[in-house]
């Protein structure tokens, strides 16, 4: 087993999983402390690197695209301090970090792990239930619904409707954006039954963020929801066959076509197919006989 222990946190690797435990030092970000321990399966890894420095180095894990709901929702916009897959390594521990890198890389090679995108989340995301208060509201998610409650800083036109509860089934997408410069950030839920183009300040399905300490925690709420929505890279479900559909030319079987004619006749007699539907489907089959 490979292990590196630093003030910033502890990483261990047993050949199958990289286990990340955030440090308790005051310099460790609130997001990483709140997220807690992460178990990253080998199949979720795209690579690992160590960047040495004069006083300290940096150990980084690179995950496969689509493997982690947190990385999926933040889209590279997390600051380095909040990135759970980065570890600050003290100058005299560079050798240990390089050994850790070698162990993980060897396992990836031996396991012939692909480094391309995945079609399902390989990490579960933040634990539930989760509640975060930041900006102009508080967001709570229990796995079935999101509840947004407002505070005294919320725009009156937004808070006048009271707290909002959004069923997971009604959420089409989630968007998280950190504040940058003079631009505020937000956590926004796109709801199928209530589309809107209102800015987050006025949108009752969004929390506006102003760049304070707890703002990054809203990304954890977003990740918890995203982990339970359809994966963006999942293959599209097969379309159901249309009534009366017949095999493509060149692959027709005479007996199968005769059986299809009998089936169509039965469907027509039972009233399932209209006269026009039956005629159209029957003609399509007869053309292949």
Short mmCIF file of C-alpha atoms in Angstrom, two decimals:
data_model
loop_
_atom_site.label_atom_id
_atom_site.label_comp_id
_atom_site.label_asym_id
_atom_site.label_seq_id
_atom_site.Cartn_x
_atom_site.Cartn_y
_atom_site.Cartn_z
CA UNK A 1 0.00 0.00 0.00
CA UNK A 2 1.22 3.51 -0.84
CA UNK A 3 0.48 6.37 1.56
CA UNK A 4 1.38 10.02 1.92
CA UNK A 5 0.44 12.01 5.03
CA UNK A 6 0.53 15.82 4.97
CA UNK A 7 -1.06 18.73 6.82
CA UNK A 8 -3.20 19.23 3.76
CA UNK A 9 -4.54 15.68 3.94
CA UNK A 10 -3.77 11.97 3.61
CA UNK A 11 -3.84 9.91 0.44
CA UNK A 12 -3.63 6.11 0.45
CA UNK A 13 -3.67 3.63 -2.42
CA UNK A 14 -4.31 -0.12 -1.98
CA UNK A 15 -4.08 -1.12 -5.63
CA UNK A 16 -7.80 -0.62 -6.33
CA UNK A 17 -8.79 2.65 -4.69
CA UNK A 18 -7.24 6.02 -3.92
CA UNK A 19 -8.64 7.13 -0.59
CA UNK A 20 -8.50 10.87 0.11
CA UNK A 21 -8.94 12.27 3.63
CA UNK A 22 -8.76 16.07 4.03
CA UNK A 23 -6.41 17.45 6.66
CA UNK A 24 -7.53 19.28 9.77
CA UNK A 25 -5.16 22.20 9.27
CA UNK A 26 -6.84 25.62 9.20
CA UNK A 27 -5.56 26.14 5.67
CA UNK A 28 -7.72 23.28 4.35
CA UNK A 29 -10.78 24.64 2.53
CA UNK A 30 -14.28 24.44 3.97
CA UNK A 31 -15.49 22.55 0.90
CA UNK A 32 -12.93 19.78 1.31
CA UNK A 33 -13.63 19.47 5.04
CA UNK A 34 -17.39 19.33 4.42
CA UNK A 35 -17.06 16.81 1.60
CA UNK A 36 -14.97 14.56 3.84
CA UNK A 37 -13.35 11.29 2.79
CA UNK A 38 -13.47 10.33 -0.89
CA UNK A 39 -12.86 6.85 -2.30
CA UNK A 40 -11.79 7.03 -5.95
CA UNK A 41 -11.89 3.65 -7.74
CA UNK A 42 -9.02 2.92 -10.11
CA UNK A 43 -11.40 2.79 -13.09
CA UNK A 44 -12.32 6.45 -12.47
CA UNK A 45 -8.73 7.67 -12.88
CA UNK A 46 -7.32 9.15 -16.07
CA UNK A 47 -3.91 9.96 -14.58
CA UNK A 48 -1.83 11.31 -11.70
CA UNK A 49 1.05 13.77 -11.52
CA UNK A 50 3.44 15.40 -9.05
CA UNK A 51 4.62 18.96 -9.58
CA UNK A 52 7.67 19.71 -7.38
CA UNK A 53 8.34 23.23 -6.12
CA UNK A 54 10.98 25.13 -4.14
CA UNK A 55 9.12 25.04 -0.83
CA UNK A 56 6.30 22.61 -1.58
CA UNK A 57 4.98 20.49 -4.39
CA UNK A 58 1.58 19.53 -5.64
CA UNK A 59 0.12 16.06 -6.11
CA UNK A 60 -2.82 15.91 -8.52
CA UNK A 61 -5.31 13.25 -9.55
CA UNK A 62 -6.97 13.55 -12.94
CA UNK A 63 -10.34 11.82 -13.20
CA UNK A 64 -12.02 10.54 -16.34
CA UNK A 65 -14.57 12.90 -17.81
CA UNK A 66 -18.01 12.16 -16.35
CA UNK A 67 -16.74 10.02 -13.47
CA UNK A 68 -17.41 12.48 -10.65
CA UNK A 69 -20.61 14.57 -10.33
CA UNK A 70 -18.71 17.31 -8.44
CA UNK A 71 -16.24 17.81 -11.28
CA UNK A 72 -19.08 17.52 -13.78
CA UNK A 73 -21.05 20.41 -12.25
CA UNK A 74 -18.07 22.65 -11.45
CA UNK A 75 -16.53 22.25 -14.90
CA UNK A 76 -13.01 23.25 -13.89
CA UNK A 77 -14.21 26.38 -12.05
CA UNK A 78 -13.26 25.23 -8.54
CA UNK A 79 -10.31 27.15 -7.16
CA UNK A 80 -7.19 25.11 -6.34
CA UNK A 81 -7.81 25.34 -2.61
CA UNK A 82 -11.26 23.73 -2.95
CA UNK A 83 -10.13 21.04 -5.38
CA UNK A 84 -10.34 17.71 -3.48
CA UNK A 85 -8.01 16.03 -5.99
CA UNK A 86 -5.04 18.26 -5.19
CA UNK A 87 -2.64 17.74 -2.28
CA UNK A 88 0.04 20.17 -1.14
CA UNK A 89 3.25 18.21 -0.46
CA UNK A 90 6.00 19.54 1.79
CA UNK A 91 9.41 19.92 0.18
CA UNK A 92 11.05 17.02 2.01
CA UNK A 93 8.27 14.58 1.05
CA UNK A 94 8.73 14.83 -2.69
CA UNK A 95 10.21 11.32 -2.88
CA UNK A 96 7.15 9.84 -1.18
CA UNK A 97 4.89 11.69 -3.61
CA UNK A 98 6.82 10.35 -6.61
CA UNK A 99 6.58 6.81 -5.23
CA UNK A 100 2.81 7.28 -4.82
CA UNK A 101 2.55 8.44 -8.44
CA UNK A 102 4.52 5.42 -9.67
CA UNK A 103 2.28 2.99 -7.77
CA UNK A 104 -0.92 4.46 -9.20
CA UNK A 105 0.47 4.66 -12.74
CA UNK A 106 1.66 1.05 -12.63
CA UNK A 107 -1.79 -0.06 -11.49
CA UNK A 108 -3.42 1.87 -14.34
CA UNK A 109 -1.09 0.22 -16.84
CA UNK A 110 -1.53 -3.27 -15.44
CA UNK A 111 -5.28 -2.85 -15.24
CA UNK A 112 -5.38 -1.40 -18.76
CA UNK A 113 -7.70 1.32 -17.50
CA UNK A 114 -9.01 3.57 -20.28
CA UNK A 115 -8.68 7.31 -19.78
CA UNK A 116 -11.64 8.43 -21.91
CA UNK A 117 -15.10 9.60 -20.80
CA UNK A 118 -17.43 7.28 -18.89
CA UNK A 119 -21.17 6.78 -19.31
CA UNK A 120 -22.06 6.61 -15.62
CA UNK A 121 -20.88 8.26 -12.43
CA UNK A 122 -18.20 6.19 -10.71
CA UNK A 123 -18.30 8.29 -7.53
CA UNK A 124 -21.47 8.67 -5.49
CA UNK A 125 -21.14 12.38 -4.80
CA UNK A 126 -21.73 14.19 -1.47
CA UNK A 127 -23.54 12.34 1.31
CA UNK A 128 -27.21 13.05 1.97
CA UNK A 129 -29.05 14.86 3.35
CA UNK A 130 -27.12 18.03 2.67
CA UNK A 131 -27.95 21.61 3.70
CA UNK A 132 -25.96 24.70 2.76
CA UNK A 133 -26.67 28.33 3.58
CA UNK A 134 -24.90 30.95 1.47
CA UNK A 135 -25.68 34.06 -0.52
CA UNK A 136 -29.38 34.90 -0.44
CA UNK A 137 -30.69 31.49 0.58
CA UNK A 138 -30.36 28.01 2.02
CA UNK A 139 -30.51 24.89 -0.14
CA UNK A 140 -31.42 21.45 1.23
CA UNK A 141 -31.48 18.17 -0.70
CA UNK A 142 -32.62 14.82 0.72
CA UNK A 143 -32.42 12.71 -2.43
CA UNK A 144 -36.02 13.30 -3.47
CA UNK A 145 -36.51 17.07 -3.47
CA UNK A 146 -34.62 20.35 -3.23
CA UNK A 147 -35.88 22.97 -0.78
CA UNK A 148 -34.84 26.60 -1.19
CA UNK A 149 -35.44 28.96 1.74
CA UNK A 150 -34.66 32.68 1.74
CA UNK A 151 -33.02 35.09 4.17
CA UNK A 152 -33.24 38.82 4.90
CA UNK A 153 -30.89 39.61 2.01
CA UNK A 154 -33.15 38.05 -0.63
CA UNK A 155 -34.84 40.28 -3.20
CA UNK A 156 -38.44 40.83 -2.04
CA UNK A 157 -40.01 39.79 -5.34
CA UNK A 158 -38.22 36.45 -4.97
CA UNK A 159 -38.82 35.81 -1.27
CA UNK A 160 -42.47 36.91 -1.30
CA UNK A 161 -43.52 33.51 -2.66
CA UNK A 162 -41.97 31.77 0.34
CA UNK A 163 -39.70 28.73 0.37
CA UNK A 164 -39.65 26.57 -2.76
CA UNK A 165 -39.68 22.76 -2.89
CA UNK A 166 -38.63 21.23 -6.21
CA UNK A 167 -39.12 17.53 -6.83
CA UNK A 168 -36.12 15.75 -8.33
CA UNK A 169 -38.40 14.51 -11.13
CA UNK A 170 -39.09 18.12 -12.15
CA UNK A 171 -35.43 19.17 -12.38
CA UNK A 172 -34.15 19.20 -15.94
CA UNK A 173 -30.65 20.52 -15.23
CA UNK A 174 -28.46 22.17 -12.60
CA UNK A 175 -26.02 25.03 -13.07
CA UNK A 176 -23.39 26.27 -10.63
CA UNK A 177 -21.18 29.26 -11.21
CA UNK A 178 -18.78 30.88 -8.70
CA UNK A 179 -18.60 34.64 -8.35
CA UNK A 180 -15.77 36.29 -10.27
CA UNK A 181 -14.73 39.89 -9.92
CA UNK A 182 -17.84 42.05 -9.92
CA UNK A 183 -20.01 39.23 -11.26
CA UNK A 184 -22.05 37.28 -8.73
CA UNK A 185 -22.28 33.50 -8.84
CA UNK A 186 -25.30 31.27 -8.43
CA UNK A 187 -26.79 27.82 -8.03
CA UNK A 188 -29.74 27.43 -10.39
CA UNK A 189 -32.21 24.62 -11.02
CA UNK A 190 -33.95 24.48 -14.40
CA UNK A 191 -37.50 23.28 -13.75
CA UNK A 192 -39.57 21.76 -16.55
CA UNK A 193 -42.84 23.25 -15.34
CA UNK A 194 -41.50 26.75 -14.71
CA UNK A 195 -39.00 27.89 -17.35
CA UNK A 196 -37.61 31.40 -16.77
CA UNK A 197 -34.98 33.77 -18.09
CA UNK A 198 -34.92 35.85 -14.91
CA UNK A 199 -31.48 36.60 -13.40
CA UNK A 200 -30.62 34.50 -10.30
CA UNK A 201 -31.35 37.52 -8.11
CA UNK A 202 -35.04 37.23 -9.06
CA UNK A 203 -35.31 33.53 -9.96
CA UNK A 204 -37.13 31.57 -7.20
CA UNK A 205 -35.31 28.42 -8.33
CA UNK A 206 -31.84 29.91 -7.87
CA UNK A 207 -29.57 30.99 -5.03
CA UNK A 208 -27.43 34.04 -5.78
CA UNK A 209 -23.83 33.91 -4.50
CA UNK A 210 -21.69 36.92 -3.65
CA UNK A 211 -18.22 35.45 -3.20
CA UNK A 212 -18.20 34.72 0.53
CA UNK A 213 -16.53 31.82 2.35
CA UNK A 214 -19.44 29.36 2.20
CA UNK A 215 -20.23 29.93 -1.48
CA UNK A 216 -18.26 26.90 -2.78
CA UNK A 217 -20.38 24.63 -0.58
CA UNK A 218 -23.32 25.23 -2.93
CA UNK A 219 -21.36 23.18 -5.47
CA UNK A 220 -21.82 20.19 -3.14
CA UNK A 221 -25.60 20.57 -3.25
CA UNK A 222 -25.41 20.83 -7.04
CA UNK A 223 -23.23 17.70 -7.24
CA UNK A 224 -25.58 15.71 -5.00
CA UNK A 225 -28.49 16.53 -7.31
CA UNK A 226 -26.53 15.95 -10.53
CA UNK A 227 -25.47 12.50 -9.28
CA UNK A 228 -29.16 11.51 -9.35
CA UNK A 229 -30.03 12.96 -12.75
CA UNK A 230 -29.46 11.11 -16.04
CA UNK A 231 -25.76 10.98 -16.91
CA UNK A 232 -24.88 13.39 -19.73
CA UNK A 233 -22.87 10.74 -21.61
CA UNK A 234 -25.28 7.84 -21.14
CA UNK A 235 -26.39 6.25 -24.44
CA UNK A 236 -29.83 7.31 -25.62
CA UNK A 237 -32.52 4.68 -25.02
CA UNK A 238 -33.53 2.68 -28.07
CA UNK A 239 -36.64 3.95 -29.77
CA UNK A 240 -39.57 1.50 -29.58
CA UNK A 241 -40.53 -0.21 -32.83
CA UNK A 242 -43.52 1.33 -34.60
CA UNK A 243 -46.64 -0.70 -35.08
CA UNK A 244 -46.49 -2.32 -38.49
CA UNK A 245 -42.74 -1.89 -38.87
CA UNK A 246 -41.09 -4.53 -41.03
CA UNK A 247 -37.49 -5.74 -41.44
CA UNK A 248 -35.12 -3.83 -43.72
CA UNK A 249 -34.72 -5.04 -47.31
CA UNK A 250 -32.30 -7.88 -47.83
CA UNK A 251 -33.02 -9.55 -44.50
CA UNK A 252 -36.63 -10.61 -45.09
CA UNK A 253 -37.80 -14.10 -44.16
CA UNK A 254 -40.87 -15.38 -46.08
CA UNK A 255 -42.42 -17.22 -43.15
CA UNK A 256 -41.78 -14.26 -40.81
CA UNK A 257 -43.55 -11.91 -43.24
CA UNK A 258 -46.56 -14.24 -43.42
CA UNK A 259 -46.70 -14.37 -39.63
CA UNK A 260 -46.55 -10.57 -39.61
CA UNK A 261 -49.54 -10.39 -41.94
CA UNK A 262 -51.53 -12.64 -39.60
CA UNK A 263 -50.51 -10.48 -36.62
CA UNK A 264 -51.61 -7.32 -38.41
CA UNK A 265 -54.95 -8.93 -39.27
CA UNK A 266 -55.48 -9.89 -35.63
CA UNK A 267 -54.62 -6.36 -34.46
CA UNK A 268 -57.05 -4.91 -37.01
CA UNK A 269 -59.82 -7.29 -36.01
CA UNK A 270 -59.27 -6.44 -32.34
CA UNK A 271 -59.65 -2.74 -33.12
CA UNK A 272 -56.07 -1.85 -32.18
CA UNK A 273 -55.25 -0.80 -35.77
CA UNK A 274 -57.52 1.50 -37.76
CA UNK A 275 -58.46 0.63 -41.34
CA UNK A 276 -55.86 3.06 -42.71
CA UNK A 277 -53.12 1.83 -40.37
CA UNK A 278 -53.87 -1.79 -41.28
CA UNK A 279 -53.84 -1.06 -45.02
CA UNK A 280 -50.56 0.85 -44.86
CA UNK A 281 -48.82 -1.80 -42.76
CA UNK A 282 -50.17 -4.67 -44.89
CA UNK A 283 -48.97 -3.04 -48.12
CA UNK A 284 -45.51 -2.55 -46.66
CA UNK A 285 -45.31 -6.27 -45.83
CA UNK A 286 -46.72 -7.39 -49.20
CA UNK A 287 -44.05 -5.41 -51.02
CA UNK A 288 -41.41 -7.61 -49.37
CA UNK A 289 -43.06 -10.93 -50.19
#
